[in-house]
Short mmCIF file of N, CA and C in Angstrom, two decimals:
data_model
loop_
_atom_site.label_atom_id
_atom_site.label_comp_id
_atom_site.label_asym_id
_atom_site.label_seq_id
_atom_site.Cartn_x
_atom_site.Cartn_y
_atom_site.Cartn_z
N MET Y 1 99.36 108.43 138.81
CA MET Y 1 99.53 108.65 137.39
C MET Y 1 98.41 109.57 136.92
N SER Y 2 98.75 110.55 136.13
CA SER Y 2 97.76 111.50 135.67
C SER Y 2 96.88 110.90 134.58
N SER Y 3 95.70 111.46 134.41
CA SER Y 3 94.80 110.95 133.37
C SER Y 3 95.38 111.21 131.98
N ALA Y 4 96.18 112.26 131.85
CA ALA Y 4 96.83 112.55 130.56
C ALA Y 4 97.82 111.46 130.20
N ALA Y 5 98.55 110.95 131.20
CA ALA Y 5 99.52 109.88 130.94
C ALA Y 5 98.80 108.59 130.55
N VAL Y 6 97.68 108.30 131.23
CA VAL Y 6 96.90 107.10 130.90
C VAL Y 6 96.35 107.23 129.49
N GLU Y 7 95.79 108.40 129.18
CA GLU Y 7 95.26 108.61 127.84
C GLU Y 7 96.36 108.48 126.80
N SER Y 8 97.52 109.03 127.09
CA SER Y 8 98.64 108.95 126.16
C SER Y 8 99.05 107.50 125.94
N GLY Y 9 99.11 106.69 127.02
CA GLY Y 9 99.45 105.28 126.89
C GLY Y 9 98.40 104.52 126.09
N THR Y 10 97.14 104.82 126.35
CA THR Y 10 96.05 104.18 125.61
C THR Y 10 96.10 104.59 124.15
N ARG Y 11 96.31 105.88 123.91
CA ARG Y 11 96.40 106.36 122.51
C ARG Y 11 97.57 105.69 121.79
N SER Y 12 98.67 105.55 122.49
CA SER Y 12 99.85 104.93 121.89
C SER Y 12 99.58 103.46 121.55
N ARG Y 13 98.95 102.74 122.46
CA ARG Y 13 98.62 101.33 122.21
C ARG Y 13 97.63 101.20 121.05
N THR Y 14 96.65 102.08 121.02
CA THR Y 14 95.66 102.04 119.93
C THR Y 14 96.33 102.33 118.60
N ARG Y 15 97.18 103.33 118.58
CA ARG Y 15 97.90 103.68 117.35
C ARG Y 15 98.76 102.50 116.89
N ARG Y 16 99.49 101.88 117.81
CA ARG Y 16 100.33 100.73 117.46
C ARG Y 16 99.48 99.57 116.93
N ALA Y 17 98.31 99.36 117.55
CA ALA Y 17 97.42 98.29 117.11
C ALA Y 17 96.93 98.55 115.69
N ILE Y 18 96.59 99.78 115.40
CA ILE Y 18 96.12 100.13 114.05
C ILE Y 18 97.25 99.95 113.04
N LEU Y 19 98.44 100.41 113.37
CA LEU Y 19 99.57 100.28 112.43
C LEU Y 19 99.95 98.82 112.21
N GLY Y 20 99.94 98.03 113.28
CA GLY Y 20 100.24 96.60 113.13
C GLY Y 20 99.19 95.91 112.28
N ALA Y 21 97.93 96.23 112.53
CA ALA Y 21 96.84 95.64 111.74
C ALA Y 21 96.93 96.08 110.28
N ALA Y 22 97.27 97.33 110.06
CA ALA Y 22 97.40 97.82 108.68
C ALA Y 22 98.47 97.03 107.93
N ALA Y 23 99.62 96.82 108.57
CA ALA Y 23 100.69 96.06 107.92
C ALA Y 23 100.24 94.64 107.63
N GLU Y 24 99.60 94.02 108.61
CA GLU Y 24 99.15 92.63 108.44
C GLU Y 24 98.11 92.51 107.33
N VAL Y 25 97.11 93.37 107.36
CA VAL Y 25 96.02 93.30 106.38
C VAL Y 25 96.50 93.69 104.99
N LEU Y 26 97.27 94.76 104.89
CA LEU Y 26 97.73 95.22 103.58
C LEU Y 26 98.79 94.30 102.98
N ALA Y 27 99.50 93.56 103.81
CA ALA Y 27 100.46 92.58 103.28
C ALA Y 27 99.71 91.48 102.54
N ARG Y 28 98.53 91.12 103.03
CA ARG Y 28 97.72 90.07 102.40
C ARG Y 28 96.87 90.59 101.25
N ASP Y 29 96.39 91.83 101.38
CA ASP Y 29 95.46 92.38 100.40
C ASP Y 29 95.71 93.87 100.25
N ARG Y 30 96.40 94.26 99.19
CA ARG Y 30 96.75 95.67 98.98
C ARG Y 30 95.52 96.55 98.78
N ALA Y 31 94.40 95.96 98.42
CA ALA Y 31 93.18 96.72 98.20
C ALA Y 31 92.28 96.75 99.43
N ALA Y 32 92.76 96.26 100.56
CA ALA Y 32 91.95 96.23 101.78
C ALA Y 32 91.44 97.62 102.11
N THR Y 33 90.25 97.66 102.67
CA THR Y 33 89.64 98.94 103.02
C THR Y 33 90.02 99.36 104.43
N LEU Y 34 89.73 100.59 104.75
CA LEU Y 34 89.95 101.07 106.12
C LEU Y 34 89.07 100.29 107.09
N ALA Y 35 87.90 99.88 106.64
CA ALA Y 35 87.02 99.07 107.50
C ALA Y 35 87.67 97.73 107.81
N ASP Y 36 88.35 97.12 106.82
CA ASP Y 36 89.06 95.85 107.05
C ASP Y 36 90.16 96.04 108.09
N ILE Y 37 90.87 97.14 107.98
CA ILE Y 37 91.98 97.41 108.90
C ILE Y 37 91.44 97.71 110.30
N ALA Y 38 90.37 98.49 110.38
CA ALA Y 38 89.76 98.79 111.69
C ALA Y 38 89.30 97.50 112.37
N LYS Y 39 88.70 96.62 111.60
CA LYS Y 39 88.22 95.34 112.16
C LYS Y 39 89.40 94.52 112.69
N ALA Y 40 90.49 94.44 111.91
CA ALA Y 40 91.67 93.68 112.34
C ALA Y 40 92.31 94.30 113.58
N ALA Y 41 92.24 95.63 113.70
CA ALA Y 41 92.80 96.33 114.87
C ALA Y 41 91.84 96.31 116.05
N GLN Y 42 90.65 95.81 115.83
CA GLN Y 42 89.61 95.76 116.85
C GLN Y 42 89.24 97.14 117.37
N VAL Y 43 89.11 98.06 116.41
CA VAL Y 43 88.65 99.41 116.72
C VAL Y 43 87.55 99.76 115.71
N GLY Y 44 86.76 100.76 116.04
CA GLY Y 44 85.75 101.23 115.11
C GLY Y 44 86.38 102.11 114.04
N ARG Y 45 85.65 102.27 112.95
CA ARG Y 45 86.17 103.12 111.87
C ARG Y 45 86.35 104.56 112.35
N SER Y 46 85.46 105.03 113.20
CA SER Y 46 85.60 106.40 113.68
C SER Y 46 86.88 106.55 114.50
N THR Y 47 87.23 105.53 115.26
CA THR Y 47 88.48 105.57 116.03
C THR Y 47 89.66 105.59 115.07
N LEU Y 48 89.64 104.73 114.07
CA LEU Y 48 90.73 104.71 113.09
C LEU Y 48 90.88 106.09 112.45
N HIS Y 49 89.76 106.71 112.09
CA HIS Y 49 89.80 108.03 111.44
C HIS Y 49 90.31 109.13 112.36
N ARG Y 50 90.16 108.97 113.67
CA ARG Y 50 90.72 109.96 114.60
C ARG Y 50 92.25 109.94 114.54
N TYR Y 51 92.82 108.77 114.30
CA TYR Y 51 94.27 108.63 114.23
C TYR Y 51 94.80 108.88 112.82
N PHE Y 52 94.05 108.43 111.84
CA PHE Y 52 94.48 108.51 110.44
C PHE Y 52 93.30 108.94 109.59
N PRO Y 53 93.29 110.20 109.15
CA PRO Y 53 92.11 110.74 108.48
C PRO Y 53 91.78 110.07 107.13
N ASP Y 54 92.77 109.50 106.48
CA ASP Y 54 92.48 108.81 105.22
C ASP Y 54 93.49 107.69 104.99
N ARG Y 55 93.24 106.92 103.95
CA ARG Y 55 94.05 105.73 103.66
C ARG Y 55 95.51 106.10 103.39
N GLU Y 56 95.73 107.17 102.66
CA GLU Y 56 97.09 107.57 102.30
C GLU Y 56 97.92 107.90 103.55
N VAL Y 57 97.33 108.61 104.48
CA VAL Y 57 98.03 108.95 105.72
C VAL Y 57 98.33 107.68 106.51
N LEU Y 58 97.37 106.76 106.56
CA LEU Y 58 97.57 105.50 107.27
C LEU Y 58 98.68 104.68 106.62
N VAL Y 59 98.67 104.57 105.31
CA VAL Y 59 99.70 103.78 104.62
C VAL Y 59 101.08 104.39 104.85
N ARG Y 60 101.20 105.71 104.75
CA ARG Y 60 102.50 106.36 105.01
C ARG Y 60 102.97 106.09 106.43
N ALA Y 61 102.07 106.19 107.39
CA ALA Y 61 102.43 105.92 108.79
C ALA Y 61 102.79 104.46 108.98
N ALA Y 62 102.09 103.55 108.30
CA ALA Y 62 102.39 102.12 108.41
C ALA Y 62 103.76 101.80 107.81
N VAL Y 63 104.12 102.48 106.73
CA VAL Y 63 105.45 102.29 106.13
C VAL Y 63 106.53 102.72 107.11
N ALA Y 64 106.37 103.91 107.68
CA ALA Y 64 107.36 104.41 108.64
C ALA Y 64 107.45 103.48 109.85
N ASP Y 65 106.30 103.04 110.35
CA ASP Y 65 106.27 102.14 111.50
C ASP Y 65 106.94 100.81 111.17
N ALA Y 66 106.65 100.26 110.00
CA ALA Y 66 107.25 98.98 109.60
C ALA Y 66 108.76 99.09 109.52
N TYR Y 67 109.23 100.19 108.96
CA TYR Y 67 110.67 100.40 108.87
C TYR Y 67 111.29 100.44 110.28
N VAL Y 68 110.66 101.16 111.18
CA VAL Y 68 111.18 101.27 112.55
C VAL Y 68 111.17 99.91 113.24
N VAL Y 69 110.09 99.15 113.08
CA VAL Y 69 110.00 97.84 113.72
C VAL Y 69 111.10 96.92 113.18
N ILE Y 70 111.31 96.92 111.89
CA ILE Y 70 112.36 96.07 111.30
C ILE Y 70 113.73 96.53 111.78
N ARG Y 71 113.96 97.83 111.80
CA ARG Y 71 115.24 98.37 112.27
C ARG Y 71 115.48 97.98 113.74
N GLU Y 72 114.45 98.12 114.57
CA GLU Y 72 114.59 97.75 115.98
C GLU Y 72 114.83 96.25 116.14
N SER Y 73 114.22 95.45 115.28
CA SER Y 73 114.45 94.00 115.32
C SER Y 73 115.90 93.68 115.00
N VAL Y 74 116.44 94.34 113.99
CA VAL Y 74 117.85 94.11 113.62
C VAL Y 74 118.76 94.59 114.74
N LEU Y 75 118.47 95.75 115.31
CA LEU Y 75 119.27 96.23 116.44
C LEU Y 75 119.19 95.26 117.61
N GLY Y 76 118.02 94.74 117.88
CA GLY Y 76 117.82 93.80 118.98
C GLY Y 76 118.56 92.48 118.78
N ALA Y 77 118.84 92.15 117.54
CA ALA Y 77 119.57 90.91 117.24
C ALA Y 77 121.05 91.03 117.55
N ALA Y 78 121.51 92.24 117.83
CA ALA Y 78 122.91 92.49 118.18
C ALA Y 78 123.86 91.80 117.19
N VAL Y 79 123.70 92.14 115.92
CA VAL Y 79 124.47 91.46 114.87
C VAL Y 79 125.96 91.76 114.92
N ASP Y 80 126.34 92.74 115.70
CA ASP Y 80 127.77 93.07 115.81
C ASP Y 80 128.43 92.33 116.98
N GLU Y 81 127.68 91.46 117.64
CA GLU Y 81 128.21 90.74 118.80
C GLU Y 81 128.26 89.24 118.52
N GLY Y 82 129.27 88.59 119.09
CA GLY Y 82 129.37 87.14 119.02
C GLY Y 82 129.83 86.64 117.66
N PRO Y 83 129.95 85.33 117.55
CA PRO Y 83 130.36 84.73 116.29
C PRO Y 83 129.37 85.06 115.17
N PRO Y 84 129.86 85.28 113.94
CA PRO Y 84 128.99 85.68 112.83
C PRO Y 84 127.83 84.72 112.57
N LEU Y 85 128.06 83.41 112.66
CA LEU Y 85 126.99 82.47 112.38
C LEU Y 85 125.87 82.58 113.41
N GLU Y 86 126.24 82.73 114.68
CA GLU Y 86 125.22 82.93 115.72
C GLU Y 86 124.49 84.24 115.52
N ALA Y 87 125.23 85.29 115.16
CA ALA Y 87 124.61 86.59 114.91
C ALA Y 87 123.65 86.51 113.73
N MET Y 88 124.01 85.76 112.69
CA MET Y 88 123.14 85.60 111.52
C MET Y 88 121.86 84.87 111.93
N ARG Y 89 121.98 83.87 112.76
CA ARG Y 89 120.79 83.13 113.22
C ARG Y 89 119.87 84.04 114.04
N ARG Y 90 120.47 84.87 114.90
CA ARG Y 90 119.66 85.83 115.67
C ARG Y 90 118.98 86.82 114.73
N LEU Y 91 119.71 87.24 113.72
CA LEU Y 91 119.17 88.19 112.76
C LEU Y 91 117.96 87.60 112.04
N VAL Y 92 118.10 86.37 111.57
CA VAL Y 92 116.98 85.71 110.88
C VAL Y 92 115.77 85.64 111.80
N ALA Y 93 115.96 85.20 113.04
CA ALA Y 93 114.84 85.11 113.98
C ALA Y 93 114.19 86.47 114.20
N ALA Y 94 115.00 87.51 114.31
CA ALA Y 94 114.46 88.86 114.51
C ALA Y 94 113.68 89.33 113.29
N MET Y 95 114.21 89.08 112.12
CA MET Y 95 113.53 89.50 110.90
C MET Y 95 112.22 88.74 110.71
N VAL Y 96 112.23 87.45 111.01
CA VAL Y 96 111.00 86.65 110.91
C VAL Y 96 109.97 87.18 111.91
N GLY Y 97 110.43 87.61 113.08
CA GLY Y 97 109.53 88.18 114.07
C GLY Y 97 108.81 89.43 113.59
N ALA Y 98 109.41 90.13 112.65
CA ALA Y 98 108.80 91.33 112.06
C ALA Y 98 108.13 90.98 110.73
N GLY Y 99 107.72 89.73 110.58
CA GLY Y 99 107.25 89.19 109.31
C GLY Y 99 106.15 89.97 108.61
N ASP Y 100 105.07 90.32 109.33
CA ASP Y 100 103.97 91.03 108.67
C ASP Y 100 104.43 92.38 108.14
N ARG Y 101 105.24 93.05 108.90
CA ARG Y 101 105.72 94.35 108.45
C ARG Y 101 106.69 94.20 107.28
N LEU Y 102 107.50 93.16 107.31
CA LEU Y 102 108.41 92.89 106.20
C LEU Y 102 107.62 92.57 104.93
N LEU Y 103 106.60 91.74 105.04
CA LEU Y 103 105.76 91.43 103.89
C LEU Y 103 105.07 92.68 103.35
N PHE Y 104 104.62 93.53 104.26
CA PHE Y 104 103.96 94.77 103.85
C PHE Y 104 104.93 95.68 103.10
N LEU Y 105 106.11 95.89 103.67
CA LEU Y 105 107.07 96.81 103.05
C LEU Y 105 107.60 96.33 101.72
N TYR Y 106 107.92 95.05 101.64
CA TYR Y 106 108.62 94.56 100.46
C TYR Y 106 107.76 93.76 99.50
N GLY Y 107 106.46 93.63 99.81
CA GLY Y 107 105.56 92.89 98.92
C GLY Y 107 105.08 93.71 97.75
N ASP Y 108 105.28 95.00 97.81
CA ASP Y 108 104.85 95.90 96.74
C ASP Y 108 105.86 97.04 96.67
N SER Y 109 106.59 97.10 95.59
CA SER Y 109 107.67 98.09 95.48
C SER Y 109 107.15 99.52 95.54
N THR Y 110 105.89 99.75 95.22
CA THR Y 110 105.39 101.12 95.22
C THR Y 110 105.14 101.66 96.63
N VAL Y 111 105.03 100.78 97.62
CA VAL Y 111 104.73 101.24 98.97
C VAL Y 111 105.88 102.09 99.54
N LEU Y 112 107.09 101.85 99.06
CA LEU Y 112 108.24 102.61 99.56
C LEU Y 112 108.54 103.88 98.76
N GLU Y 113 107.78 104.13 97.70
CA GLU Y 113 108.01 105.33 96.90
C GLU Y 113 107.85 106.58 97.76
N GLY Y 114 108.85 107.41 97.73
CA GLY Y 114 108.81 108.66 98.48
C GLY Y 114 109.17 108.53 99.95
N PHE Y 115 109.38 107.30 100.43
CA PHE Y 115 109.74 107.12 101.83
C PHE Y 115 111.23 107.29 102.01
N GLU Y 116 111.60 108.09 103.00
CA GLU Y 116 113.01 108.25 103.36
C GLU Y 116 113.14 107.97 104.84
N ALA Y 117 114.11 107.13 105.17
CA ALA Y 117 114.30 106.71 106.56
C ALA Y 117 114.94 107.79 107.41
N GLY Y 118 115.30 108.88 106.84
CA GLY Y 118 115.96 109.94 107.58
C GLY Y 118 117.20 110.38 106.82
N GLY Y 119 118.01 111.20 107.41
CA GLY Y 119 119.18 111.75 106.75
C GLY Y 119 120.33 110.78 106.59
N GLU Y 120 120.35 109.70 107.39
CA GLU Y 120 121.49 108.78 107.34
C GLU Y 120 121.27 107.69 106.30
N PRO Y 121 122.36 107.07 105.82
CA PRO Y 121 122.19 105.93 104.92
C PRO Y 121 121.42 104.83 105.65
N ASP Y 122 120.87 103.90 104.90
CA ASP Y 122 120.05 102.84 105.49
C ASP Y 122 120.86 102.03 106.49
N SER Y 123 120.59 102.24 107.77
CA SER Y 123 121.36 101.58 108.82
C SER Y 123 121.10 100.09 108.87
N VAL Y 124 119.91 99.63 108.48
CA VAL Y 124 119.62 98.21 108.47
C VAL Y 124 120.52 97.51 107.45
N ASP Y 125 120.56 98.03 106.24
CA ASP Y 125 121.43 97.44 105.21
C ASP Y 125 122.89 97.46 105.65
N ARG Y 126 123.29 98.55 106.27
CA ARG Y 126 124.68 98.68 106.71
C ARG Y 126 125.01 97.64 107.79
N MET Y 127 124.14 97.49 108.78
CA MET Y 127 124.39 96.53 109.86
C MET Y 127 124.45 95.10 109.32
N VAL Y 128 123.53 94.75 108.44
CA VAL Y 128 123.51 93.41 107.87
C VAL Y 128 124.74 93.19 106.99
N GLY Y 129 125.07 94.19 106.18
CA GLY Y 129 126.25 94.10 105.32
C GLY Y 129 127.53 93.95 106.13
N ASP Y 130 127.62 94.68 107.23
CA ASP Y 130 128.80 94.57 108.10
C ASP Y 130 128.92 93.17 108.71
N LEU Y 131 127.79 92.59 109.10
CA LEU Y 131 127.79 91.23 109.65
C LEU Y 131 128.30 90.25 108.59
N ILE Y 132 127.81 90.37 107.39
CA ILE Y 132 128.22 89.45 106.32
C ILE Y 132 129.70 89.62 106.02
N ALA Y 133 130.16 90.85 105.93
CA ALA Y 133 131.58 91.10 105.67
C ALA Y 133 132.45 90.54 106.79
N ARG Y 134 131.99 90.68 108.03
CA ARG Y 134 132.73 90.13 109.17
C ARG Y 134 132.79 88.61 109.08
N GLY Y 135 131.67 88.01 108.72
CA GLY Y 135 131.63 86.55 108.56
C GLY Y 135 132.54 86.07 107.44
N GLN Y 136 132.62 86.84 106.37
CA GLN Y 136 133.52 86.49 105.27
C GLN Y 136 134.97 86.61 105.72
N ALA Y 137 135.28 87.67 106.44
CA ALA Y 137 136.66 87.88 106.90
C ALA Y 137 137.10 86.77 107.86
N GLU Y 138 136.15 86.22 108.62
CA GLU Y 138 136.46 85.15 109.56
C GLU Y 138 136.34 83.76 108.92
N GLY Y 139 136.01 83.72 107.63
CA GLY Y 139 135.93 82.44 106.92
C GLY Y 139 134.66 81.65 107.17
N VAL Y 140 133.65 82.28 107.78
CA VAL Y 140 132.39 81.60 108.08
C VAL Y 140 131.45 81.64 106.87
N PHE Y 141 131.44 82.75 106.16
CA PHE Y 141 130.62 82.91 104.97
C PHE Y 141 131.53 82.93 103.76
N ASP Y 142 131.03 82.46 102.64
CA ASP Y 142 131.80 82.35 101.40
C ASP Y 142 132.35 83.72 100.98
N PRO Y 143 133.67 83.86 100.96
CA PRO Y 143 134.26 85.15 100.60
C PRO Y 143 134.23 85.43 99.10
N ASP Y 144 133.89 84.42 98.30
CA ASP Y 144 133.85 84.60 96.85
C ASP Y 144 132.49 85.08 96.35
N VAL Y 145 131.56 85.25 97.26
CA VAL Y 145 130.23 85.73 96.90
C VAL Y 145 130.11 87.16 97.42
N ALA Y 146 129.59 88.05 96.61
CA ALA Y 146 129.46 89.46 97.00
C ALA Y 146 128.55 89.61 98.23
N VAL Y 147 128.92 90.53 99.09
CA VAL Y 147 128.13 90.83 100.28
C VAL Y 147 126.68 91.12 99.88
N GLN Y 148 126.51 91.89 98.81
CA GLN Y 148 125.16 92.27 98.36
C GLN Y 148 124.36 91.03 97.94
N TRP Y 149 125.04 90.03 97.35
CA TRP Y 149 124.34 88.81 96.94
C TRP Y 149 123.84 88.05 98.17
N ILE Y 150 124.71 87.89 99.15
CA ILE Y 150 124.31 87.19 100.37
C ILE Y 150 123.18 87.95 101.06
N GLN Y 151 123.31 89.26 101.12
CA GLN Y 151 122.29 90.08 101.76
C GLN Y 151 120.96 89.96 101.02
N GLY Y 152 120.98 90.03 99.71
CA GLY Y 152 119.76 89.88 98.92
C GLY Y 152 119.13 88.51 99.11
N THR Y 153 119.99 87.48 99.16
CA THR Y 153 119.50 86.12 99.38
C THR Y 153 118.86 85.99 100.75
N LEU Y 154 119.49 86.58 101.75
CA LEU Y 154 118.94 86.56 103.11
C LEU Y 154 117.55 87.18 103.13
N TRP Y 155 117.41 88.39 102.59
CA TRP Y 155 116.12 89.08 102.59
C TRP Y 155 115.08 88.27 101.81
N ALA Y 156 115.49 87.70 100.68
CA ALA Y 156 114.55 86.92 99.87
C ALA Y 156 114.07 85.67 100.62
N LEU Y 157 114.99 85.00 101.30
CA LEU Y 157 114.61 83.81 102.06
C LEU Y 157 113.68 84.16 103.22
N VAL Y 158 114.00 85.24 103.93
CA VAL Y 158 113.13 85.65 105.04
C VAL Y 158 111.75 86.01 104.50
N TYR Y 159 111.72 86.76 103.41
CA TYR Y 159 110.43 87.14 102.81
C TYR Y 159 109.66 85.89 102.41
N ALA Y 160 110.33 84.95 101.73
CA ALA Y 160 109.68 83.72 101.29
C ALA Y 160 109.16 82.91 102.48
N GLY Y 161 109.93 82.86 103.55
CA GLY Y 161 109.50 82.15 104.75
C GLY Y 161 108.28 82.78 105.38
N CYS Y 162 108.29 84.09 105.52
CA CYS Y 162 107.15 84.80 106.11
C CYS Y 162 105.92 84.66 105.22
N ASP Y 163 106.11 84.74 103.91
CA ASP Y 163 105.00 84.58 102.98
C ASP Y 163 104.43 83.16 103.07
N SER Y 164 105.31 82.17 103.16
CA SER Y 164 104.86 80.78 103.28
C SER Y 164 104.05 80.58 104.56
N ALA Y 165 104.48 81.21 105.64
CA ALA Y 165 103.73 81.11 106.90
C ALA Y 165 102.37 81.78 106.76
N SER Y 166 102.32 82.93 106.10
CA SER Y 166 101.04 83.63 105.96
C SER Y 166 100.06 82.86 105.08
N ARG Y 167 100.58 82.02 104.19
CA ARG Y 167 99.72 81.20 103.32
C ARG Y 167 99.48 79.80 103.90
N GLY Y 168 100.05 79.51 105.07
CA GLY Y 168 99.83 78.23 105.70
C GLY Y 168 100.72 77.09 105.20
N VAL Y 169 101.74 77.42 104.40
CA VAL Y 169 102.65 76.41 103.87
C VAL Y 169 103.62 75.94 104.96
N LEU Y 170 104.08 76.88 105.76
CA LEU Y 170 104.98 76.59 106.89
C LEU Y 170 104.32 77.07 108.18
N PRO Y 171 104.53 76.38 109.28
CA PRO Y 171 104.04 76.93 110.55
C PRO Y 171 104.92 78.12 110.93
N ARG Y 172 104.33 79.15 111.51
CA ARG Y 172 105.09 80.35 111.88
C ARG Y 172 106.31 80.02 112.73
N HIS Y 173 106.15 79.07 113.65
CA HIS Y 173 107.26 78.74 114.53
C HIS Y 173 108.39 78.01 113.80
N GLY Y 174 108.18 77.57 112.58
CA GLY Y 174 109.22 76.86 111.83
C GLY Y 174 109.92 77.70 110.78
N VAL Y 175 109.50 78.95 110.62
CA VAL Y 175 110.05 79.78 109.55
C VAL Y 175 111.53 80.09 109.76
N ALA Y 176 111.90 80.55 110.94
CA ALA Y 176 113.30 80.93 111.18
C ALA Y 176 114.22 79.74 110.95
N ALA Y 177 113.85 78.57 111.45
CA ALA Y 177 114.69 77.38 111.26
C ALA Y 177 114.81 77.02 109.78
N ALA Y 178 113.71 77.11 109.04
CA ALA Y 178 113.75 76.80 107.61
C ALA Y 178 114.63 77.79 106.85
N VAL Y 179 114.53 79.07 107.20
CA VAL Y 179 115.36 80.09 106.55
C VAL Y 179 116.83 79.85 106.86
N VAL Y 180 117.15 79.63 108.14
CA VAL Y 180 118.54 79.40 108.53
C VAL Y 180 119.10 78.17 107.83
N ARG Y 181 118.34 77.09 107.84
CA ARG Y 181 118.79 75.84 107.20
C ARG Y 181 119.06 76.06 105.71
N THR Y 182 118.15 76.74 105.03
CA THR Y 182 118.32 76.99 103.60
C THR Y 182 119.49 77.93 103.35
N LEU Y 183 119.61 78.96 104.16
CA LEU Y 183 120.70 79.92 104.01
C LEU Y 183 122.05 79.24 104.24
N GLU Y 184 122.15 78.44 105.29
CA GLU Y 184 123.43 77.81 105.63
C GLU Y 184 123.78 76.65 104.69
N ASN Y 185 122.80 75.91 104.22
CA ASN Y 185 123.07 74.71 103.44
C ASN Y 185 122.76 74.82 101.96
N GLY Y 186 122.13 75.89 101.55
CA GLY Y 186 121.68 75.95 100.17
C GLY Y 186 120.50 75.01 100.00
N ILE Y 187 120.19 74.64 98.79
CA ILE Y 187 119.02 73.81 98.56
C ILE Y 187 119.36 72.38 98.16
N ARG Y 188 120.64 72.05 98.14
CA ARG Y 188 121.00 70.67 97.78
C ARG Y 188 120.83 69.76 98.99
N GLY Y 189 120.45 68.53 98.72
CA GLY Y 189 120.29 67.56 99.78
C GLY Y 189 121.63 67.06 100.25
N LYS Y 190 121.64 66.49 101.43
CA LYS Y 190 122.89 65.92 101.96
C LYS Y 190 123.21 64.64 101.22
N SER Y 191 124.48 64.45 100.87
CA SER Y 191 124.87 63.24 100.14
C SER Y 191 125.25 62.14 101.09
#
């Protein structure tokens, strides 16, 4: 293996570590400094600055990275395969797995200002909407509720679960189950 390939792999891992740390730290504290992010990424500030010359460049890169991670999580859940209820459960688990990035992206509406995912319509929304519509057509999900309502409820529950885990209200390993249970059963107790 050439030294350029090793350097490229190391650079890629360092960049990913910085972006992951940025999402985690900024999800908790929007005013976090570059020093806070460098510490969380376990790199020096000079290393962080070699990758991202200023906070604005880092935040833009973290937004793009978060979107990609969430999109890849949804793709990995294979929501177009298998029974809709099982696909929805896989989707919830995948979204919870991208929790820090989800909290970062959707915890502050201004972070997405000016961000465009590319030339195509939002494929994440489309994939999730298609799953919900398929579930409604098969009688698994309530057909009298708008797809957009179910989708919004799903995102809100996942966000609330990830936020609860970050605040210590729920254990991280229990978030997906709590979201699925609430989504499938609503909030009323069993009679």
